[in-house]
Amino acid sequence: MRKMLSVRRPVIPCTVAVAVVACLGAAGATAQTGAADGEWGVFGADAGATRYSPLDQIDSDNVGDLAVAWRWSARDQGTPPPSGRTQISPLVINGVMYTTIGNQRNVIALDAATGGTVWDWRPGDSERRWGDMIEPVARSAGRGVSYWTDGEGDERIFVVTPSFQLVALDARTGNRVEGFGVAGVVDMMDDLRWDERPAAERAGRVANTSPPAILGNAIVASISLHTGSIPTRANRPGIRNPNEVWPMNIPGDVVAYDARTGRTLWRFNTVPKEGEFGVDTWLKADDLLWEVPTGTHPWVEERPELLDASWKYTGNVGHWAPVTVDEELGLFYVATETATNDYYGGYRPGDNLFANSILALDAETGERVWHFQVTHHELWDYDFPTAPILVDIEVDGVLVKALVQLSKQGFAYVLDRAT
């Protein structure tokens, strides 16, 4: 078992404002392997999200000579074409480009040389659940797909649907992989803590905004949550009509699935439960006024024990930015978001682990190896919008396996990614 490390960990003395290149340039960055062999096999170019390509065919001398080689139109996906935004980093593997199109997240495979369609897959009604969606969380572009292979001919494309279902497609044909989940689909909604949040609204408040991360046979999908609130008294001055109720939301736990079968491997609770590390950072809100209009919050009368500590009713703490992996250390790196409510913490006193934190999780067990909480008791929506970047840097003559996390604060946090 790995040694569990605690919360306030010293940062490599290289934390800088805005431009991480200032730090890495001074220290001497190395090991940025980036995309290999002219392909782009992972959302961030490589497992460490460096987004680096060593290709040098196009340079300042010939860039002006570039011409369009081919075009592909979303209109080829039917009438009407896929709606909404397409925010993607297409994968290119073995000469085939894989990507999603529109908010529906249709998946297409194109011949990278000609632009010809190899195959396409479109979510059916069961994978879309349009009627359940609530703007804005559910109708997002998803930013693409992920690729997995066992190295022996089994190649799969993974996509997360707008309704938070993980789908495995045969990379060669686009057909759903029958041995994965139920007919190629795993409903990840089922692994969230609905039973612990009686006032949570299931439909449309959970979605995904980044392609899954894969390490070995473990696959982790990012989770994006509607801002939500907690079921306190509804008549907070200046916020809402006294007869309106803000719905509670659930925690955005990190859940890993088997890339072969879809079986749930492990779950890490981003809002700790009783007996778990960090639960003592969610204190009881003694000044709560649970004076609610009759009938609006029946669970308050039915389950008053939920008021004993703020971890029992607080949600969010998802991880909507891409997850990064270190294949050598066997770790997933997860950057989490703010707890409910983004801008008010009176109902959740304490540091609120593991909100606004960088988590290093063992890929085989899901155990926390270390964490670093950037903002204790966050009130400004300063969650992380980017994937952790993995790079080896030289600090005072010593090569350090580093993690660089860019933030909304205008700072780049540089940490030892092993510890």
Coordinates of N, CA and C in Angstrom, one line a residue, residues 79-293:
T79 N -29.9 15.5 -41.9 CA -30.7 16.8 -41.9 C -31.7 16.7 -40.7
P80 N -31.6 17.7 -39.8 CA -30.6 18.8 -39.7 C -29.3 18.2 -39.2
P81 N -28.2 18.9 -39.5 CA -26.9 18.5 -39.0 C -26.8 18.6 -37.5
P82 N -25.8 18.0 -36.9 CA -25.6 18.1 -35.4 C -25.6 19.5 -34.9
S83 N -26.3 19.8 -33.9 CA -26.4 21.2 -33.4 C -25.4 21.6 -32.4
G84 N -25.2 22.9 -32.2 CA -24.4 23.4 -31.1 C -22.9 23.4 -31.5
R85 N -22.1 23.5 -30.4 CA -20.7 23.7 -30.5 C -20.0 22.4 -30.9
T86 N -18.8 22.6 -31.5 CA -17.9 21.5 -31.7 C -16.6 21.9 -31.2
Q87 N -16.2 21.5 -30.0 CA -15.0 21.9 -29.4 C -14.2 20.6 -29.2
I88 N -13.2 20.4 -30.1 CA -12.6 19.1 -30.1 C -11.1 19.2 -30.3
S89 N -10.4 18.1 -29.9 CA -9.0 17.9 -30.3 C -9.1 16.5 -30.9
P90 N -9.2 16.4 -32.3 CA -9.4 15.1 -32.9 C -8.2 14.2 -32.6
L91 N -8.4 12.9 -32.5 CA -7.3 11.9 -32.4 C -7.0 11.4 -33.8
V92 N -5.7 11.2 -34.1 CA -5.2 10.6 -35.3 C -4.4 9.3 -35.0
I93 N -4.9 8.2 -35.3 CA -4.3 6.9 -35.0 C -4.3 6.0 -36.2
N94 N -3.1 5.5 -36.6 CA -3.0 4.6 -37.7 C -3.7 5.2 -39.0
G95 N -3.5 6.5 -39.2 CA -4.1 7.1 -40.4 C -5.5 7.4 -40.3
V96 N -6.2 7.2 -39.2 CA -7.6 7.5 -39.1 C -7.8 8.6 -38.1
M97 N -8.7 9.6 -38.4 CA -9.0 10.6 -37.5 C -10.4 10.3 -36.8
Y98 N -10.4 10.4 -35.5 CA -11.6 10.2 -34.7 C -12.0 11.4 -33.9
T99 N -13.3 11.8 -34.0 CA -13.7 13.0 -33.3 C -15.2 12.9 -33.1
T100 N -15.7 13.9 -32.3 CA -17.1 14.0 -32.1 C -17.6 15.3 -32.8
I101 N -18.9 15.3 -33.1 CA -19.5 16.5 -33.8 C -20.7 16.9 -33.1
G102 N -20.8 18.2 -32.7 CA -21.9 18.8 -32.1 C -22.2 18.4 -30.7
N103 N -23.3 19.0 -30.1 CA -23.7 18.6 -28.8 C -24.2 17.2 -28.6
Q104 N -24.7 16.7 -29.8 CA -25.2 15.3 -29.7 C -24.0 14.3 -29.5
R105 N -22.8 14.8 -29.9 CA -21.6 14.0 -29.8 C -21.6 12.8 -30.7
N106 N -22.1 13.0 -31.9 CA -21.9 11.9 -32.9 C -20.5 11.7 -33.1
V107 N -20.1 10.4 -33.3 CA -18.7 10.1 -33.4 C -18.4 9.7 -34.9
I108 N -17.3 10.3 -35.4 CA -17.0 10.0 -36.8 C -15.5 9.6 -36.9
A109 N -15.3 8.7 -37.8 CA -13.9 8.3 -38.2 C -13.6 8.6 -39.6
L110 N -12.6 9.4 -39.9 CA -12.3 9.9 -41.2 C -10.9 9.4 -41.6
D111 N -10.7 9.2 -42.9 CA -9.4 8.9 -43.5 C -8.6 10.2 -43.4
A112 N -7.6 10.2 -42.6 CA -6.8 11.4 -42.3 C -6.2 12.0 -43.6
A113 N -6.0 11.2 -44.6 CA -5.3 11.6 -45.8 C -6.3 12.2 -46.8
T114 N -7.5 11.7 -46.8 CA -8.5 12.1 -47.9 C -9.7 12.8 -47.3
G115 N -10.0 12.6 -46.0 CA -11.2 13.2 -45.4 C -12.5 12.3 -45.7
G116 N -12.3 11.2 -46.3 CA -13.4 10.3 -46.5 C -13.9 9.7 -45.2
T117 N -15.2 9.5 -45.1 CA -15.8 8.9 -43.9 C -15.5 7.4 -43.9
V118 N -14.9 6.9 -42.8 CA -14.7 5.5 -42.6 C -15.9 4.9 -41.9
W119 N -16.4 5.5 -40.9 CA -17.7 5.1 -40.2 C -18.2 6.3 -39.4
D120 N -19.4 6.2 -39.0 CA -20.0 7.2 -38.0 C -20.9 6.5 -37.1
W121 N -21.0 7.0 -35.9 CA -21.9 6.5 -34.9 C -22.7 7.6 -34.3
R122 N -24.0 7.4 -34.1 CA -24.9 8.4 -33.6 C -25.6 7.9 -32.3
P123 N -25.6 8.6 -31.2 CA -26.3 8.2 -30.0 C -27.8 8.0 -30.3
G124 N -28.4 6.9 -29.9 CA -29.8 6.7 -30.0 C -30.5 7.4 -28.8
D125 N -31.8 7.2 -28.8 CA -32.6 7.9 -27.7 C -32.1 7.5 -26.3
S126 N -31.7 6.3 -26.1 CA -31.4 5.8 -24.8 C -30.0 6.4 -24.4
E127 N -29.2 6.8 -25.3 CA -27.9 7.4 -25.0 C -28.0 9.0 -25.0
R128 N -29.1 9.5 -25.3 CA -29.2 11.0 -25.4 C -30.1 11.6 -24.3
R129 N -31.3 11.0 -24.1 CA -32.2 11.4 -23.1 C -32.4 13.0 -23.2
W130 N -32.7 13.4 -24.4 CA -32.9 14.9 -24.5 C -33.9 15.5 -23.6
G131 N -35.0 14.8 -23.3 CA -36.0 15.4 -22.5 C -35.6 15.7 -21.1
D132 N -34.5 15.0 -20.6 CA -34.0 15.2 -19.3 C -33.0 16.3 -19.1
M133 N -32.6 16.9 -20.2 CA -31.4 17.8 -20.1 C -31.8 19.2 -19.6
I134 N -30.9 19.7 -18.8 CA -31.1 21.1 -18.3 C -29.8 21.9 -18.7
E135 N -30.0 23.0 -19.4 CA -28.9 23.9 -19.7 C -28.3 24.4 -18.5
P136 N -27.0 24.7 -18.5 CA -26.1 24.5 -19.6 C -25.2 23.3 -19.5
V137 N -25.3 22.6 -18.4 CA -24.3 21.5 -18.1 C -24.4 20.4 -19.1
A138 N -25.6 20.0 -19.5 CA -25.7 18.8 -20.3 C -25.4 18.9 -21.8
R139 N -25.7 20.1 -22.3 CA -25.5 20.3 -23.7 C -24.2 20.9 -24.0
S140 N -23.1 20.2 -23.8 CA -21.8 20.7 -24.1 C -21.1 19.7 -25.1
A141 N -20.0 20.2 -25.7 CA -19.5 19.5 -26.8 C -18.7 18.2 -26.4
G142 N -18.2 18.1 -25.2 CA -17.5 16.9 -24.8 C -16.0 16.9 -25.2
R143 N -15.6 17.6 -26.2 CA -14.2 17.8 -26.6 C -13.6 16.5 -27.2
G144 N -14.3 15.6 -27.6 CA -13.7 14.5 -28.4 C -13.9 13.1 -27.7
V145 N -13.0 12.2 -28.1 CA -13.0 10.8 -27.7 C -11.7 10.3 -27.2
S146 N -11.7 9.1 -26.7 CA -10.4 8.5 -26.2 C -10.2 7.1 -26.9
Y147 N -9.0 6.7 -27.0 CA -8.6 5.5 -27.7 C -8.0 4.5 -26.7
W148 N -8.3 3.2 -26.8 CA -7.7 2.1 -26.0 C -7.5 0.9 -26.9
T149 N -6.4 0.2 -26.6 CA -6.1 -1.0 -27.3 C -5.4 -2.0 -26.3
D150 N -5.7 -3.3 -26.5 CA -5.0 -4.3 -25.6 C -3.7 -4.7 -26.2
G151 N -3.3 -4.1 -27.4 CA -2.1 -4.4 -28.1 C -2.1 -5.7 -28.9
E152 N -3.3 -6.4 -28.9 CA -3.5 -7.6 -29.6 C -4.6 -7.6 -30.6
G153 N -4.9 -6.4 -31.0 CA -6.0 -6.3 -32.0 C -7.3 -5.8 -31.6
D154 N -7.5 -5.7 -30.3 CA -8.7 -5.1 -29.8 C -8.5 -3.6 -29.6
E155 N -9.2 -2.8 -30.5 CA -9.0 -1.4 -30.5 C -10.4 -0.7 -30.3
R156 N -10.5 0.2 -29.3 CA -11.8 0.8 -29.0 C -11.7 2.3 -28.9
I157 N -12.8 2.9 -29.3 CA -13.0 4.4 -29.1 C -14.0 4.6 -28.0
F158 N -13.7 5.4 -27.0 CA -14.6 5.6 -25.9 C -15.2 7.1 -26.0
V159 N -16.5 7.2 -25.8 CA -17.1 8.5 -25.8 C -18.1 8.6 -24.7
V160 N -18.3 9.7 -24.1 CA -19.3 10.0 -23.1 C -20.4 10.8 -23.7
T161 N -21.6 10.2 -23.6 CA -22.8 10.9 -24.2 C -23.2 12.1 -23.3
P162 N -24.1 12.9 -23.9 CA -24.6 14.1 -23.1 C -25.3 13.7 -21.8
S163 N -25.8 12.4 -21.8 CA -26.5 12.0 -20.6 C -25.6 11.2 -19.6
F164 N -24.3 11.3 -19.8 CA -23.3 10.7 -18.9 C -23.3 9.2 -18.9
Q165 N -23.3 8.7 -20.1 CA -23.1 7.3 -20.4 C -21.8 7.1 -21.1
L166 N -21.1 6.0 -20.7 CA -19.8 5.7 -21.3 C -20.0 4.6 -22.4
V167 N -19.6 4.9 -23.6 CA -19.9 4.0 -24.7 C -18.6 3.6 -25.3
A168 N -18.5 2.3 -25.6 CA -17.3 1.7 -26.2 C -17.6 1.3 -27.7
L169 N -16.9 1.8 -28.6 CA -17.1 1.5 -30.0 C -15.9 0.8 -30.6
D170 N -16.1 -0.1 -31.5 CA -15.0 -0.8 -32.2 C -14.3 0.3 -33.1
A171 N -13.0 0.4 -32.9 CA -12.3 1.5 -33.6 C -12.3 1.3 -35.1
R172 N -12.5 0.0 -35.6 CA -12.5 -0.3 -37.0 C -13.8 -0.1 -37.7
T173 N -14.9 -0.4 -36.9 CA -16.2 -0.5 -37.6 C -17.2 0.6 -37.0
G174 N -16.9 1.1 -35.8 CA -17.9 2.0 -35.2 C -19.0 1.3 -34.5
N175 N -19.1 0.0 -34.5 CA -20.1 -0.7 -33.8 C -19.9 -0.7 -32.3
R176 N -20.9 -0.7 -31.5 CA -20.8 -0.8 -30.1 C -20.2 -2.2 -29.7
V177 N -19.3 -2.2 -28.7 CA -18.6 -3.4 -28.3 C -19.6 -4.2 -27.3
E178 N -20.0 -5.3 -27.8 CA -21.1 -6.0 -27.0 C -20.6 -6.5 -25.7
G179 N -19.3 -6.8 -25.5 CA -18.9 -7.3 -24.2 C -18.6 -6.2 -23.2
F180 N -18.9 -4.9 -23.5 CA -18.7 -3.8 -22.6 C -20.0 -3.3 -22.1
G181 N -20.1 -3.4 -20.7 CA -21.4 -2.9 -20.1 C -22.6 -3.7 -20.7
V182 N -23.6 -3.0 -21.0 CA -24.9 -3.5 -21.6 C -24.9 -3.1 -23.0
A183 N -24.6 -4.0 -23.9 CA -24.5 -3.7 -25.4 C -23.6 -2.5 -25.7
G184 N -22.5 -2.4 -25.0 CA -21.5 -1.4 -25.3 C -21.7 -0.1 -24.5
V185 N -22.6 -0.1 -23.6 CA -22.9 1.1 -22.8 C -22.9 0.9 -21.3
V186 N -22.3 1.8 -20.6 CA -22.3 1.8 -19.1 C -23.0 3.2 -18.7
D187 N -24.0 3.1 -17.9 CA -24.7 4.3 -17.4 C -24.0 4.7 -16.2
M188 N -23.1 5.7 -16.3 CA -22.3 6.1 -15.1 C -23.2 6.8 -14.0
M189 N -24.4 7.2 -14.4 CA -25.3 7.8 -13.4 C -25.5 6.9 -12.2
D190 N -25.5 5.6 -12.5 CA -25.8 4.6 -11.5 C -24.7 4.5 -10.4
D191 N -23.5 5.0 -10.6 CA -22.5 4.9 -9.7 C -22.3 6.2 -8.8
L192 N -23.2 7.1 -9.0 CA -23.2 8.3 -8.1 C -24.0 8.2 -6.9
R193 N -23.9 9.1 -6.0 CA -24.5 8.9 -4.6 C -25.9 9.5 -4.5
W194 N -26.8 9.0 -5.4 CA -28.1 9.6 -5.3 C -28.8 9.2 -4.0
D195 N -28.6 8.0 -3.5 CA -29.3 7.6 -2.3 C -28.9 8.5 -1.1
E196 N -27.8 9.2 -1.1 CA -27.4 10.0 0.0 C -27.8 11.4 -0.1
R197 N -28.4 11.8 -1.3 CA -28.9 13.2 -1.5 C -30.3 13.1 -1.9
P198 N -31.2 13.0 -0.9 CA -32.6 12.8 -1.2 C -33.3 13.9 -2.0
A199 N -32.7 15.1 -1.9 CA -33.3 16.3 -2.6 C -32.7 16.5 -4.0
A200 N -31.7 15.7 -4.4 CA -31.0 15.9 -5.6 C -31.9 15.6 -6.8
E201 N -31.7 16.4 -7.9 CA -32.5 16.2 -9.1 C -31.5 15.4 -10.1
R202 N -31.9 14.2 -10.4 CA -31.0 13.3 -11.2 C -30.9 13.8 -12.6
A203 N -32.0 14.1 -13.2 CA -32.1 14.4 -14.7 C -31.4 15.7 -15.0
G204 N -30.4 15.6 -15.9 CA -29.8 16.7 -16.5 C -28.8 17.5 -15.7
R205 N -28.6 17.2 -14.5 CA -27.7 18.0 -13.7 C -26.3 17.4 -13.6
V206 N -26.0 16.3 -14.3 CA -24.7 15.7 -14.4 C -24.4 15.4 -15.8
A207 N -23.2 15.8 -16.2 CA -22.7 15.6 -17.6 C -21.2 15.5 -17.6
N208 N -20.6 15.7 -18.8 CA -19.2 15.5 -19.0 C -18.7 16.5 -20.0
T209 N -17.5 17.0 -19.8 CA -17.0 18.0 -20.7 C -15.6 17.7 -21.3
S210 N -15.1 16.5 -21.0 CA -13.7 16.1 -21.4 C -13.7 14.6 -21.8
P211 N -12.9 14.2 -22.7 CA -12.8 12.8 -23.0 C -12.2 12.0 -21.8
P212 N -12.6 10.7 -21.7 CA -12.1 9.9 -20.6 C -10.6 9.8 -20.6
A213 N -10.0 9.6 -19.4 CA -8.5 9.3 -19.3 C -8.4 7.8 -19.1
I214 N -7.4 7.2 -19.7 CA -7.2 5.7 -19.6 C -5.7 5.4 -19.2
L215 N -5.6 4.5 -18.2 CA -4.3 4.1 -17.7 C -4.4 2.6 -17.6
G216 N -3.7 1.8 -18.4 CA -3.9 0.4 -18.4 C -5.3 0.0 -18.8
N217 N -6.0 -0.7 -18.0 CA -7.4 -1.1 -18.3 C -8.4 -0.2 -17.5
A218 N -7.9 0.8 -16.8 CA -8.7 1.6 -16.0 C -9.1 2.9 -16.8
I219 N -10.4 3.2 -16.8 CA -10.8 4.4 -17.5 C -11.6 5.3 -16.6
V220 N -11.3 6.6 -16.6 CA -12.0 7.6 -15.7 C -12.5 8.7 -16.6
A221 N -13.8 8.9 -16.4 CA -14.5 10.0 -17.2 C -14.7 11.2 -16.3
S222 N -14.3 12.4 -16.8 CA -14.5 13.6 -16.1 C -16.0 13.8 -15.9
I223 N -16.4 14.6 -14.8 CA -17.8 14.8 -14.5 C -18.0 16.3 -14.3
S224 N -19.0 16.8 -14.9 CA -19.4 18.2 -14.8 C -20.8 18.3 -14.2
L225 N -20.9 19.2 -13.2 CA -22.2 19.3 -12.5 C -22.8 20.6 -12.6
H226 N -24.1 20.7 -12.7 CA -24.9 21.9 -12.6 C -24.5 22.5 -11.2
T227 N -24.4 23.9 -11.2 CA -24.0 24.5 -10.0 C -24.8 24.1 -8.8
G228 N -26.1 24.0 -8.9 CA -26.9 23.5 -7.8 C -26.9 24.3 -6.6
S229 N -27.4 23.8 -5.5 CA -27.3 24.4 -4.2 C -27.6 23.4 -3.2
I230 N -27.9 23.8 -2.0 CA -28.3 22.9 -0.9 C -29.7 23.2 -0.4
P231 N -30.4 22.2 0.1 CA -31.8 22.4 0.5 C -31.9 23.1 1.8
T232 N -31.4 24.3 1.9 CA -31.6 25.1 3.1 C -32.9 25.9 3.0
R233 N -33.1 26.8 3.9 CA -34.4 27.6 3.8 C -34.4 28.3 2.5
A234 N -35.5 28.4 1.9 CA -35.6 28.9 0.5 C -35.7 30.4 0.5
N235 N -35.9 31.1 1.6 CA -36.1 32.5 1.6 C -34.9 33.3 2.0
R236 N -33.8 33.0 1.4 CA -32.6 33.8 1.7 C -32.7 35.2 1.1
P237 N -32.6 36.2 1.8 CA -32.9 37.6 1.3 C -32.1 37.9 0.0
G238 N -32.9 38.4 -0.9 CA -32.2 38.9 -2.2 C -31.8 37.8 -3.1
I239 N -32.1 36.6 -2.8 CA -31.6 35.5 -3.7 C -32.8 34.9 -4.5
R240 N -33.8 34.4 -3.8 CA -34.9 33.7 -4.5 C -36.2 34.0 -3.8
N241 N -37.2 33.8 -4.6 CA -38.6 33.9 -4.1 C -38.8 32.9 -2.9
P242 N -39.4 33.3 -1.8 CA -39.6 32.5 -0.7 C -40.2 31.1 -1.0
N243 N -40.9 31.0 -2.0 CA -41.6 29.7 -2.3 C -40.8 28.9 -3.3
E244 N -39.6 29.3 -3.7 CA -38.8 28.5 -4.6 C -37.8 27.8 -3.8
V245 N -37.4 26.7 -4.4 CA -36.4 25.8 -3.7 C -35.2 25.5 -4.6
W246 N -34.0 25.7 -4.1 CA -32.9 25.3 -4.9 C -32.6 23.8 -4.8
P247 N -32.4 23.1 -5.9 CA -32.2 21.7 -5.7 C -30.8 21.4 -5.2
M248 N -30.7 20.3 -4.5 CA -29.4 19.9 -4.0 C -28.7 19.1 -5.1
N249 N -27.4 19.1 -5.1 CA -26.6 18.4 -6.1 C -25.8 17.3 -5.4
I250 N -25.3 16.4 -6.1 CA -24.5 15.3 -5.6 C -23.0 15.5 -5.8
P251 N -22.1 14.8 -5.0 CA -20.7 14.9 -5.2 C -20.3 14.4 -6.6
G252 N -19.2 15.0 -7.1 CA -18.7 14.5 -8.4 C -17.5 13.6 -8.2
D253 N -17.8 12.4 -7.7 CA -16.8 11.4 -7.3 C -16.0 10.9 -8.5
V254 N -14.8 10.5 -8.3 CA -14.0 9.9 -9.3 C -14.3 8.4 -9.4
V255 N -14.8 7.9 -10.5 CA -15.1 6.5 -10.7 C -14.3 5.9 -11.8
A256 N -13.7 4.8 -11.6 CA -12.9 4.1 -12.7 C -13.7 2.8 -13.1
Y257 N -13.6 2.6 -14.4 CA -14.2 1.4 -15.0 C -13.2 0.6 -15.8
D258 N -13.5 -0.7 -15.9 CA -12.7 -1.6 -16.7 C -12.9 -1.4 -18.1
A259 N -11.8 -1.0 -18.9 CA -12.0 -0.7 -20.3 C -12.4 -1.9 -21.1
R260 N -12.2 -3.1 -20.6 CA -12.6 -4.3 -21.3 C -14.1 -4.7 -21.1
T261 N -14.5 -4.6 -19.8 CA -15.8 -5.1 -19.5 C -16.8 -4.0 -19.1
G262 N -16.3 -2.9 -18.7 CA -17.2 -1.8 -18.2 C -17.5 -2.0 -16.7
R263 N -16.9 -3.0 -16.1 CA -17.2 -3.2 -14.7 C -16.6 -2.0 -13.8
T264 N -17.3 -1.6 -12.8 CA -16.8 -0.6 -11.9 C -15.6 -1.1 -11.1
L265 N -14.5 -0.4 -11.2 CA -13.3 -0.9 -10.5 C -13.1 -0.2 -9.1
W266 N -13.4 1.0 -9.0 CA -13.2 1.7 -7.7 C -13.9 3.1 -7.8
R267 N -14.1 3.7 -6.7 CA -14.6 5.1 -6.6 C -13.9 5.8 -5.5
F268 N -13.5 7.0 -5.8 CA -12.9 7.9 -4.8 C -13.9 9.0 -4.5
N269 N -14.2 9.2 -3.2 CA -15.2 10.2 -2.9 C -14.6 11.6 -2.8
T270 N -15.0 12.5 -3.6 CA -14.4 13.8 -3.6 C -14.9 14.6 -2.4
V271 N -16.1 14.3 -1.9 CA -16.6 14.8 -0.7 C -16.6 13.6 0.3
P272 N -15.7 13.5 1.2 CA -15.5 12.3 2.1 C -16.7 12.0 2.9
K273 N -16.8 10.7 3.2 CA -17.9 10.2 4.0 C -17.4 9.9 5.4
E274 N -18.2 9.6 6.3 CA -17.9 9.3 7.7 C -16.7 8.2 7.7
G275 N -15.7 8.6 8.5 CA -14.5 7.7 8.6 C -13.5 7.8 7.6
E276 N -13.7 8.6 6.6 CA -12.7 8.8 5.5 C -11.9 10.0 5.8
F277 N -10.6 10.0 5.2 CA -9.7 11.1 5.4 C -10.4 12.4 4.8
G278 N -10.3 13.5 5.6 CA -10.8 14.8 5.1 C -12.2 15.1 5.5
V279 N -13.0 14.1 6.1 CA -14.3 14.4 6.5 C -14.4 15.4 7.6
D280 N -13.3 15.6 8.4 CA -13.3 16.6 9.4 C -13.1 18.0 8.9
T281 N -13.0 18.1 7.6 CA -12.9 19.5 7.0 C -14.3 20.0 6.6
W282 N -15.3 19.2 6.9 CA -16.7 19.6 6.6 C -17.4 19.7 7.9
L283 N -17.5 20.9 8.4 CA -18.0 21.1 9.8 C -19.5 21.3 9.7
K284 N -20.1 21.3 10.9 CA -21.5 21.5 11.1 C -21.8 23.0 11.0
A285 N -22.8 23.4 10.2 CA -23.1 24.9 10.1 C -24.1 25.2 11.2
D286 N -23.6 25.7 12.4 CA -24.5 25.9 13.5 C -25.5 27.0 13.3
D287 N -25.2 27.9 12.4 CA -26.0 29.1 12.2 C -27.1 28.8 11.2
L288 N -27.3 27.6 10.7 CA -28.3 27.3 9.7 C -29.7 27.6 10.3
L289 N -30.5 28.2 9.4 CA -31.9 28.4 9.8 C -32.7 27.6 8.9
W290 N -33.1 26.4 9.4 CA -33.9 25.5 8.6 C -35.4 25.7 8.7
E291 N -35.7 26.9 8.3 CA -37.1 27.3 8.3 C -37.6 27.3 6.9
V292 N -38.2 26.3 6.5 CA -38.6 26.1 5.1 C -40.1 26.1 5.0
P293 N -40.6 26.6 3.8 CA -42.1 26.5 3.6 C -42.6 25.1 3.7

